[in-house]
mmCIF file of C-alpha atoms in Angstrom:
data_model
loop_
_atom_site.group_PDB
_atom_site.id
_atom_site.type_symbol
_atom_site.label_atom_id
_atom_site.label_comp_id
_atom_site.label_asym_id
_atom_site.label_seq_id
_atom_site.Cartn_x
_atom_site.Cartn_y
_atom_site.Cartn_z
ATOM 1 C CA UNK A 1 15.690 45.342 12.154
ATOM 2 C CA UNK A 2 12.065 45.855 11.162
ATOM 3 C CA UNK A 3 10.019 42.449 10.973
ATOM 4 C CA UNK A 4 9.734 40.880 7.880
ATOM 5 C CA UNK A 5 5.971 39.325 7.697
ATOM 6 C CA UNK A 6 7.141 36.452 5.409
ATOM 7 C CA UNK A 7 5.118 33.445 4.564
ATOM 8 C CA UNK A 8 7.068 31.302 4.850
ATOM 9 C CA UNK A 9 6.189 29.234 8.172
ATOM 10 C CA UNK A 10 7.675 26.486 10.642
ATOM 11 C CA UNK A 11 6.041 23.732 10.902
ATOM 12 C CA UNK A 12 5.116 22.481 14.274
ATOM 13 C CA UNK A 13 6.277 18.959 15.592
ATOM 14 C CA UNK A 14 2.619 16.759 14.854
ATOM 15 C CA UNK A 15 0.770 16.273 18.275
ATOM 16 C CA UNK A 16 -2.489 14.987 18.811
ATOM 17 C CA UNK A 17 -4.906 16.215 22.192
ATOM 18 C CA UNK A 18 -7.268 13.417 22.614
ATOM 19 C CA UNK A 19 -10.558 15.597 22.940
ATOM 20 C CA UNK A 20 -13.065 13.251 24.885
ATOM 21 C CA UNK A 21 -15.555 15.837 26.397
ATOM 22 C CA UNK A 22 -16.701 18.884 24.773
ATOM 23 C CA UNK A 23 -15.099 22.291 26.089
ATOM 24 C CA UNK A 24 -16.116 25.977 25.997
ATOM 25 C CA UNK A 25 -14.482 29.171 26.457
ATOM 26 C CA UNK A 26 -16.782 32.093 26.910
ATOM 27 C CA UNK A 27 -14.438 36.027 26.424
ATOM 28 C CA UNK A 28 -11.217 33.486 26.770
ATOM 29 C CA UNK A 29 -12.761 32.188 30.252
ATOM 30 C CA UNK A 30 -12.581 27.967 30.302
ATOM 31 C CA UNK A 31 -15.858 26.504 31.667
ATOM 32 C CA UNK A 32 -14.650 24.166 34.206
ATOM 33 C CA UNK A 33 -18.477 22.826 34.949
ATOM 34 C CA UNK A 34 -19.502 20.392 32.809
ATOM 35 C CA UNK A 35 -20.571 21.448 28.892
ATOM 36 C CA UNK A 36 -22.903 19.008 27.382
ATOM 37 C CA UNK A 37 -23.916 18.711 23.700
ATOM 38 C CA UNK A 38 -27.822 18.189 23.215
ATOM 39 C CA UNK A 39 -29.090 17.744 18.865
ATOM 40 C CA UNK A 40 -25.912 20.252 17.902
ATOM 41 C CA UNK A 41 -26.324 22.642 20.691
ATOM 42 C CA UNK A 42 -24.190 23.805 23.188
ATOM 43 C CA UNK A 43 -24.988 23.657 26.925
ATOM 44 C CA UNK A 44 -22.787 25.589 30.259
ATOM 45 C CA UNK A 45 -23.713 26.323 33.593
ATOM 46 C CA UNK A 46 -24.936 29.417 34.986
ATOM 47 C CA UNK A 47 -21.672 29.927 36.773
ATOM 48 C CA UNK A 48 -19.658 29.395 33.517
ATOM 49 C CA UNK A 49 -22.078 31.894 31.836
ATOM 50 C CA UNK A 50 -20.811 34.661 33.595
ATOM 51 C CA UNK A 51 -18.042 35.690 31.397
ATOM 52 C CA UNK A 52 -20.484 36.609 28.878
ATOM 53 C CA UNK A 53 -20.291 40.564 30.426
ATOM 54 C CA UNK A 54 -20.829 42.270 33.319
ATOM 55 C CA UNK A 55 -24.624 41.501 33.428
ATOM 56 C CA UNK A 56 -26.841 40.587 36.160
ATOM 57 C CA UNK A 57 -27.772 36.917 36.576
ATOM 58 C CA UNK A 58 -30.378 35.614 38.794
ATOM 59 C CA UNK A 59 -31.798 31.932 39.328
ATOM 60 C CA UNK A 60 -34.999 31.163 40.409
ATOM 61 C CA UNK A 61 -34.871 27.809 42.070
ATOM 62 C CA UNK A 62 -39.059 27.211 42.251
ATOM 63 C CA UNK A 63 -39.639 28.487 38.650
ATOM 64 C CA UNK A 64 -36.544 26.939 37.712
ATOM 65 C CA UNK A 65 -35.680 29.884 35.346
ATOM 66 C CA UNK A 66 -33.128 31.919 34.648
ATOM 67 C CA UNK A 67 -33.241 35.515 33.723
ATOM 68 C CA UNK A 68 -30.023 37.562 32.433
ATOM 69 C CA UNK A 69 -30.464 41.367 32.163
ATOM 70 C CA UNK A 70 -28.140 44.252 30.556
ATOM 71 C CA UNK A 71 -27.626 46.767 28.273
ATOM 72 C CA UNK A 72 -31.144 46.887 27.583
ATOM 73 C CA UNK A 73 -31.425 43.211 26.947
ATOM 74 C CA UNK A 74 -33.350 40.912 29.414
ATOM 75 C CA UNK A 75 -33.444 37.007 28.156
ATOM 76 C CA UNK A 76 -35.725 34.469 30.254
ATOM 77 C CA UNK A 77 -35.210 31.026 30.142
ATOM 78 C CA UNK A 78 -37.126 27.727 32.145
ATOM 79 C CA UNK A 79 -35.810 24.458 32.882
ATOM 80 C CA UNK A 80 -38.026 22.204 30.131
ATOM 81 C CA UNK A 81 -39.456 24.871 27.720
ATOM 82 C CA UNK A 82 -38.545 25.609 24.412
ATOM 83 C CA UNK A 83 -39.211 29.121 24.328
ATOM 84 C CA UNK A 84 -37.069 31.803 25.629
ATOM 85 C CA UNK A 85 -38.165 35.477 26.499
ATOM 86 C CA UNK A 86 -35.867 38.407 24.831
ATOM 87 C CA UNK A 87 -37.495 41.401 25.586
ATOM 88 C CA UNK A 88 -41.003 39.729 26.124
ATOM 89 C CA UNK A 89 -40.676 38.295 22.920
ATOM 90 C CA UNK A 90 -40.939 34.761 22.953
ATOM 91 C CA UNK A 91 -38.283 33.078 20.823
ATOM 92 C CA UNK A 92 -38.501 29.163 20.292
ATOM 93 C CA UNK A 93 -35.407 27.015 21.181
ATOM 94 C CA UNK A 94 -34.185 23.928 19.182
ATOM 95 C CA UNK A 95 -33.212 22.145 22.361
ATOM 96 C CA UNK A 96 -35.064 23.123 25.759
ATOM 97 C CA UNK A 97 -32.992 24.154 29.121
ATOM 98 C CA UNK A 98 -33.079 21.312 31.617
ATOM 99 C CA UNK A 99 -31.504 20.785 34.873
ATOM 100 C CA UNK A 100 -28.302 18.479 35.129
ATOM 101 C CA UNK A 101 -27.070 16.976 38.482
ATOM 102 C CA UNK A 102 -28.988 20.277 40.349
ATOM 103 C CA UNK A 103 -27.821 23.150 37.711
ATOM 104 C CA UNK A 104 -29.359 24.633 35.330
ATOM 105 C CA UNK A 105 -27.980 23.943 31.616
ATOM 106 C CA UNK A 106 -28.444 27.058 29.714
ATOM 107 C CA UNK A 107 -28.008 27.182 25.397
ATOM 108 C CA UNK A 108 -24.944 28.813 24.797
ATOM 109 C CA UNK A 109 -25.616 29.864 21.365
ATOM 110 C CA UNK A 110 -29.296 31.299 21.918
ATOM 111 C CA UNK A 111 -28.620 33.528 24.711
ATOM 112 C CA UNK A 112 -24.575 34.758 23.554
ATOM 113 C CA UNK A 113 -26.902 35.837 20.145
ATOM 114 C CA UNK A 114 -29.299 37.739 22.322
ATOM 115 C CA UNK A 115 -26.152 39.728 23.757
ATOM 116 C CA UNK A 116 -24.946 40.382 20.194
ATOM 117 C CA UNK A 117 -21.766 38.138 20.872
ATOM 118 C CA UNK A 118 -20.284 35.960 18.522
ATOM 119 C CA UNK A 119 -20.134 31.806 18.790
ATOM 120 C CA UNK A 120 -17.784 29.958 17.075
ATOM 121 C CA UNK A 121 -17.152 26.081 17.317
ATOM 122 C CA UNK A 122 -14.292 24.210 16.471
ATOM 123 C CA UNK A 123 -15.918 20.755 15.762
ATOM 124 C CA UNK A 124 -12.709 18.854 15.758
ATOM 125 C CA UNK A 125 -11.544 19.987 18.932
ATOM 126 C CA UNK A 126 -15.660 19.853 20.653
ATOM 127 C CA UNK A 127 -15.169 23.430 21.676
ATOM 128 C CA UNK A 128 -17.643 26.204 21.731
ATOM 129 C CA UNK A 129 -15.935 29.733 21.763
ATOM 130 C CA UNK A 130 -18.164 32.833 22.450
ATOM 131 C CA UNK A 131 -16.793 36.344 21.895
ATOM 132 C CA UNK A 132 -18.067 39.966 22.985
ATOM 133 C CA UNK A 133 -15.081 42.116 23.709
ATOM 134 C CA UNK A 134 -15.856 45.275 25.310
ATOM 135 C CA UNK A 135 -16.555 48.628 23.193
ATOM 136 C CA UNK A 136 -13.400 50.349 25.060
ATOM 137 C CA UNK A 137 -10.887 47.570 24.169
ATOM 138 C CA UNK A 138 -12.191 47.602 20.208
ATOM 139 C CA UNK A 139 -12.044 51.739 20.645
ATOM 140 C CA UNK A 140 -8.245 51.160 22.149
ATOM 141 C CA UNK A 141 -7.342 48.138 19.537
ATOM 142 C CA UNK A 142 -8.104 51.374 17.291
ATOM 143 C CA UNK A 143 -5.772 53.589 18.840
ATOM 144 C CA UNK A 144 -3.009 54.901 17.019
ATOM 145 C CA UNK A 145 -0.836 55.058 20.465
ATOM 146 C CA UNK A 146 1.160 51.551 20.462
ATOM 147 C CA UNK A 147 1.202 50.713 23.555
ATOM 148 C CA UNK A 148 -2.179 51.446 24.135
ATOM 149 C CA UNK A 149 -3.253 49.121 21.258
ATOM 150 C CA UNK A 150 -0.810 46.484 22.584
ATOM 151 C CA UNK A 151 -2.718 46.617 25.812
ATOM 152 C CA UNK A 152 -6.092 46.186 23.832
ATOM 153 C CA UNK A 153 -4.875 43.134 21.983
ATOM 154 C CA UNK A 154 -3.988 40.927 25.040
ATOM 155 C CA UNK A 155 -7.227 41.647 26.486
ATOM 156 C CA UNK A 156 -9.703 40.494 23.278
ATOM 157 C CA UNK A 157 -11.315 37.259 24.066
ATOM 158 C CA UNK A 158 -10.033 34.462 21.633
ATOM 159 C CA UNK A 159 -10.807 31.530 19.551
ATOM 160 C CA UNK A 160 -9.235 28.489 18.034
ATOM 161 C CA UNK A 161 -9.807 27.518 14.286
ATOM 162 C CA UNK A 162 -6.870 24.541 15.444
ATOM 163 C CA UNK A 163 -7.846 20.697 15.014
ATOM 164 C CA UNK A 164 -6.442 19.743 18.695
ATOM 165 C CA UNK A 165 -7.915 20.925 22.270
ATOM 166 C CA UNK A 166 -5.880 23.730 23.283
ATOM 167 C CA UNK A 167 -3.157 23.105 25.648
ATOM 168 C CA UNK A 168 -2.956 23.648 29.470
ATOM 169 C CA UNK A 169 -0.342 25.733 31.574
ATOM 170 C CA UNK A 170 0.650 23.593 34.313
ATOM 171 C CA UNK A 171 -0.294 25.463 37.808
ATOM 172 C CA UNK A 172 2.098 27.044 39.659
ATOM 173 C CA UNK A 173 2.030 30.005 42.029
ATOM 174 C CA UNK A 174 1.230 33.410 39.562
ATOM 175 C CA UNK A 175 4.158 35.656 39.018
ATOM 176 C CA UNK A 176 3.395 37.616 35.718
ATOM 177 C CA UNK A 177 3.931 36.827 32.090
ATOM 178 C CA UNK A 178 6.240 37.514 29.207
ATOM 179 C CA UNK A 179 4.786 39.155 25.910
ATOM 180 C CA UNK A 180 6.581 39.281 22.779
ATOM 181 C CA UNK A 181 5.248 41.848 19.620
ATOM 182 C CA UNK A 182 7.305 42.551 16.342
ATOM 183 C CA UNK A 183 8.864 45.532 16.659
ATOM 184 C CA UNK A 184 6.114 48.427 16.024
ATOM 185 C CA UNK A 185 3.443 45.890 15.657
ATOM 186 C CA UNK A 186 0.176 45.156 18.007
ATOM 187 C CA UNK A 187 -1.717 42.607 15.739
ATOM 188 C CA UNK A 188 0.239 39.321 16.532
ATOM 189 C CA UNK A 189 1.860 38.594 19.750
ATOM 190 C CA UNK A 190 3.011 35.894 21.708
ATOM 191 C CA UNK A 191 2.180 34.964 25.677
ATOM 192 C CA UNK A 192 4.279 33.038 27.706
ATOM 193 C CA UNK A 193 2.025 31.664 30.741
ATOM 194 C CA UNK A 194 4.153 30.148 33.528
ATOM 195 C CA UNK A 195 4.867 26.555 30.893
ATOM 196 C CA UNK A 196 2.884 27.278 28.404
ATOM 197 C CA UNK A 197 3.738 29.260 25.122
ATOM 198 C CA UNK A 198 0.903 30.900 22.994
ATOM 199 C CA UNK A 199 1.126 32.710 19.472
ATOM 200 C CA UNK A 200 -2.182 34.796 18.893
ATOM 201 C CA UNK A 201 -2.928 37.188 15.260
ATOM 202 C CA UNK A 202 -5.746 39.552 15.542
ATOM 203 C CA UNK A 203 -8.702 39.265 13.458
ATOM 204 C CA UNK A 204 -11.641 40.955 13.476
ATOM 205 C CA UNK A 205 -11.271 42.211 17.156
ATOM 206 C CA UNK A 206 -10.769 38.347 18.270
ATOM 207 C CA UNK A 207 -7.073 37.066 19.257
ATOM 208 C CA UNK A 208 -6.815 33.668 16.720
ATOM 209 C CA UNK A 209 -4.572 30.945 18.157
ATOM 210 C CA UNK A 210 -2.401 30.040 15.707
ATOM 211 C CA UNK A 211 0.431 28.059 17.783
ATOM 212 C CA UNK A 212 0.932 26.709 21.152
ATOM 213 C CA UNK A 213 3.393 24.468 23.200
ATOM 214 C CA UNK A 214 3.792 23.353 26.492
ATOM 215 C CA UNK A 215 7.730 24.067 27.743
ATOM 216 C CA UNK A 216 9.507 21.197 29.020
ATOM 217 C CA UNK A 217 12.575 21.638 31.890
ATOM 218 C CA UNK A 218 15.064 21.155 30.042
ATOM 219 C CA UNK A 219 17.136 23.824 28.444
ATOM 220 C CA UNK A 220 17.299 24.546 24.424
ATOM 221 C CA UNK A 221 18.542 27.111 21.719
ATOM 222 C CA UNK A 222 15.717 27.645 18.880
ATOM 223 C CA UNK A 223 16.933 28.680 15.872
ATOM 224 C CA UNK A 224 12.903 30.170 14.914
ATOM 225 C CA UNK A 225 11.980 31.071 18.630
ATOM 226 C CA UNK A 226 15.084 32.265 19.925
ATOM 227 C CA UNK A 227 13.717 34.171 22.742
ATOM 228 C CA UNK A 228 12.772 30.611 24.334
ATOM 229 C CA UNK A 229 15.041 28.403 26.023
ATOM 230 C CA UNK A 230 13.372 25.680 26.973
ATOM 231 C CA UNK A 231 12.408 22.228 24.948
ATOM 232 C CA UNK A 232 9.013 22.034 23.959
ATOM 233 C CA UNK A 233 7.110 18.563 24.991
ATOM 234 C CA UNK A 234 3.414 18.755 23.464
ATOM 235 C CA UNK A 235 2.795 21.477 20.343
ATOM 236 C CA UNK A 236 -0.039 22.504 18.168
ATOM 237 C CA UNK A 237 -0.409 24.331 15.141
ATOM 238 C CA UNK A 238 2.356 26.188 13.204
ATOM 239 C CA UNK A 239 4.770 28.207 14.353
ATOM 240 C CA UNK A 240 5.487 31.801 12.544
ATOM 241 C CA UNK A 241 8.770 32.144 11.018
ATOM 242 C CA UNK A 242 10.427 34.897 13.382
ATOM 243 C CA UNK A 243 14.058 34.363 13.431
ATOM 244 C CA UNK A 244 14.666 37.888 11.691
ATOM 245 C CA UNK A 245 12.229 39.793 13.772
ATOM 246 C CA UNK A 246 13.128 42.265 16.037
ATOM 247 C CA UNK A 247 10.624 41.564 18.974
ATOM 248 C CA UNK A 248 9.482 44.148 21.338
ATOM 249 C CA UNK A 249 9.801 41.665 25.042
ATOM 250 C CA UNK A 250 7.844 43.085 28.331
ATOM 251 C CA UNK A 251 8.311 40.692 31.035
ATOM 252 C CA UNK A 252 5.164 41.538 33.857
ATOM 253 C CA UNK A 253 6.123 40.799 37.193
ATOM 254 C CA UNK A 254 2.885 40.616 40.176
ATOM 255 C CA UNK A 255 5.120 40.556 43.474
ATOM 256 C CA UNK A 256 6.837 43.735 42.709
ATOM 257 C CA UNK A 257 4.520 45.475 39.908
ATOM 258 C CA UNK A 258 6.814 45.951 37.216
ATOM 259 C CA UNK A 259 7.370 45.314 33.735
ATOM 260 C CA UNK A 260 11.112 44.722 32.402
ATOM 261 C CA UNK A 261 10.684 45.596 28.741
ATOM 262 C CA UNK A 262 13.329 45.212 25.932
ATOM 263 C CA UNK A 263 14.007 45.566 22.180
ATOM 264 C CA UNK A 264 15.847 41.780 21.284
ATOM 265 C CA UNK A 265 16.585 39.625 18.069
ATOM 266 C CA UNK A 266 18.500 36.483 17.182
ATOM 267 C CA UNK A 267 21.599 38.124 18.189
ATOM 268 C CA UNK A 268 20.946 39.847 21.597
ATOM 269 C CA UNK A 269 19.678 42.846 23.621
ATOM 270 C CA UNK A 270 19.376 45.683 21.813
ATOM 271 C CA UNK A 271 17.837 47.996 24.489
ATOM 272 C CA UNK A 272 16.298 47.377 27.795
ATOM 273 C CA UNK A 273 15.205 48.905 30.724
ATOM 274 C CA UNK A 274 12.187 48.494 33.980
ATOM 275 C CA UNK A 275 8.719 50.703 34.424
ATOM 276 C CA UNK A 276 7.378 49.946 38.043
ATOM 277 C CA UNK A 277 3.420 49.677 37.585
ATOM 278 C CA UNK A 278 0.614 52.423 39.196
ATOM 279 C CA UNK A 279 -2.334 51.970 37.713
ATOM 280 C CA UNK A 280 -3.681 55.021 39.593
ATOM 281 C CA UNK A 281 -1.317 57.184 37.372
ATOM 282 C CA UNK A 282 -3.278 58.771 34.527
ATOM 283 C CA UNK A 283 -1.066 58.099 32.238
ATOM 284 C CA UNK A 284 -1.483 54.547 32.712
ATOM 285 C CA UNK A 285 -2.034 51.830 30.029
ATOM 286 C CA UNK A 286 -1.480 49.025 30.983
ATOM 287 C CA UNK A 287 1.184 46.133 31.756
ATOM 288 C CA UNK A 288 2.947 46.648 28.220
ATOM 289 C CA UNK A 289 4.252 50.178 28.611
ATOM 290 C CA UNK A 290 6.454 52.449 25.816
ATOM 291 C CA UNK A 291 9.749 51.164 24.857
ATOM 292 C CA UNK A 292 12.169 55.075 24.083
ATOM 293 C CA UNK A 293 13.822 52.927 21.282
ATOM 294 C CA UNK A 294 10.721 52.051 19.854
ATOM 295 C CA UNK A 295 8.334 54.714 18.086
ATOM 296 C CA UNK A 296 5.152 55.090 20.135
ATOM 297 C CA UNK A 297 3.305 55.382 16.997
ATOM 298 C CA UNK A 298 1.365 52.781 15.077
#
């Protein structure tokens, strides 16, 4: 059965993520050093402001200044001044850099602008998201082969327009993951991360959380999510009504580099079957990989 994008929607049981400290998540990578908040502006560690893009980042630990070059881009800034270097042109900065228990705190928001990414914050939640996905995963999000676009979609960096901190997988030893698309669809998926469940729509070449739970040990039938059999302790957001989808599944597995994929509704397996992995293959796309029963086509 084709998917039936109805709008009508489950509501989520209420939950509420005490946010104490702010957050950031820079191309969907947390910042585990500290992020501070100085007059409205964002501030993350060097080391955190890697995953803005493959860029070269150097410190200079008797200028105190940090210089991040790229693309054609090269953005100075100094521990204590207010004006940052883009280009050699000298920009001035609401809030200065300054060091913080021996890093340097660099303005999120001034320097992901100079690199033509995009910032969003979630002030409920205190989170600072900033986006740049790469021009070959917006080229492949265009793509009119599915799988390929499929591929592209679970790669965008994402945001969270959700009141509540997002949740946290618990850690355990990486196996793979479990996707889940409607049935000849790329722009909505869902991710299932060791205990933790996440439902993403793309928008504007940015994966939107729209619902999330964290999966309890105990076993349960859902009547929406019937592809999940586990209870859900902690949820946020709303869940999308699916119980008439048919959902394309492709279950990634690391220790022996296969996906199991399969075409399943409420009311069981419709077709199934394994691709073992080579990414040296040309006609490799990625860890979601054609489905026969499925058209290929978007």
């Amino acid at each position: 059965m084709t998917p039936s994008f109805s709008t009508q929607q489950v509501k989520a049981a209420s939950t509420t993520v005490s946010v104490s400290t702010p957050m950031a998540y820079i191309n969907s990578d947390k910042a585990y050093g500290e992020v501070l908040v100085r007059e409205g502006n964002t501030f993350v560690t060097l080391t955190d402001l890697k995953g803005l893009g493959d860029y070269d980042y150097q410190y200079d630990k008797v200028k105190k200044q940090v210089s991040i070059t790229g693309k054609g881009t090269t953005v100075i800034v100094s521990a204590g001044s207010k004006t940052m270097q883009n280009n050699g042109n000298k920009q001035t900065l609401i809030v200065a850099p300054f060091l913080h228990k021996g890093k340097m705190m660099i303005p999120l928001r001034a320097v992901a602008d100079a690199f033509s990414a995009k910032v969003y914050w979630n002030g409920p939640a205190k989170t600072a998201y900033v986006t740049k996905p790469r021009s070959e995963t917006i080229a492949d999000l265009k793509s009119k082969d599915l799988s390929t676009a499929r591929n592209a979609a679970i790669t965008v960096p994402h945001i969270s327009k959700l009141p509540q901190a997002e949740l946290e997988r618990t850690y355990m030893e990486m196996q793979g993951m479990n996707y889940y698309f409607p049935k000849g669809k790329w722009d909505k998926y869902f991710i299932l991360d060791n205990d933790l469940i996440s439902y993403y729509e793309i928008h504007n070449n940015t994966a939107e959380l729209i619902w999330q739970a964290k999966l309890g040990n105990a076993g349960k039938k859902h009547s929406n999510l019937f592809f999940l059999t586990a209870t859900f302790k902690n949820e946020i957001g709303t869940q999308p009504n699916v119980k008439d989808w048919t959902i394309a599944q492709f279950i990634f597995r690391y220790p022996v580099g296969a996906t199991y994929y399969g075409l399943i509704n409420s009311k069981g397996t419709l077709a199934g079957g394994e691709v073992e992995l080579d990414n040296h293959d040309p006609s490799y796309k990625g860890v979601i990989v054609d489905i026969p029963e499925e058209s290929s086509s978007k």
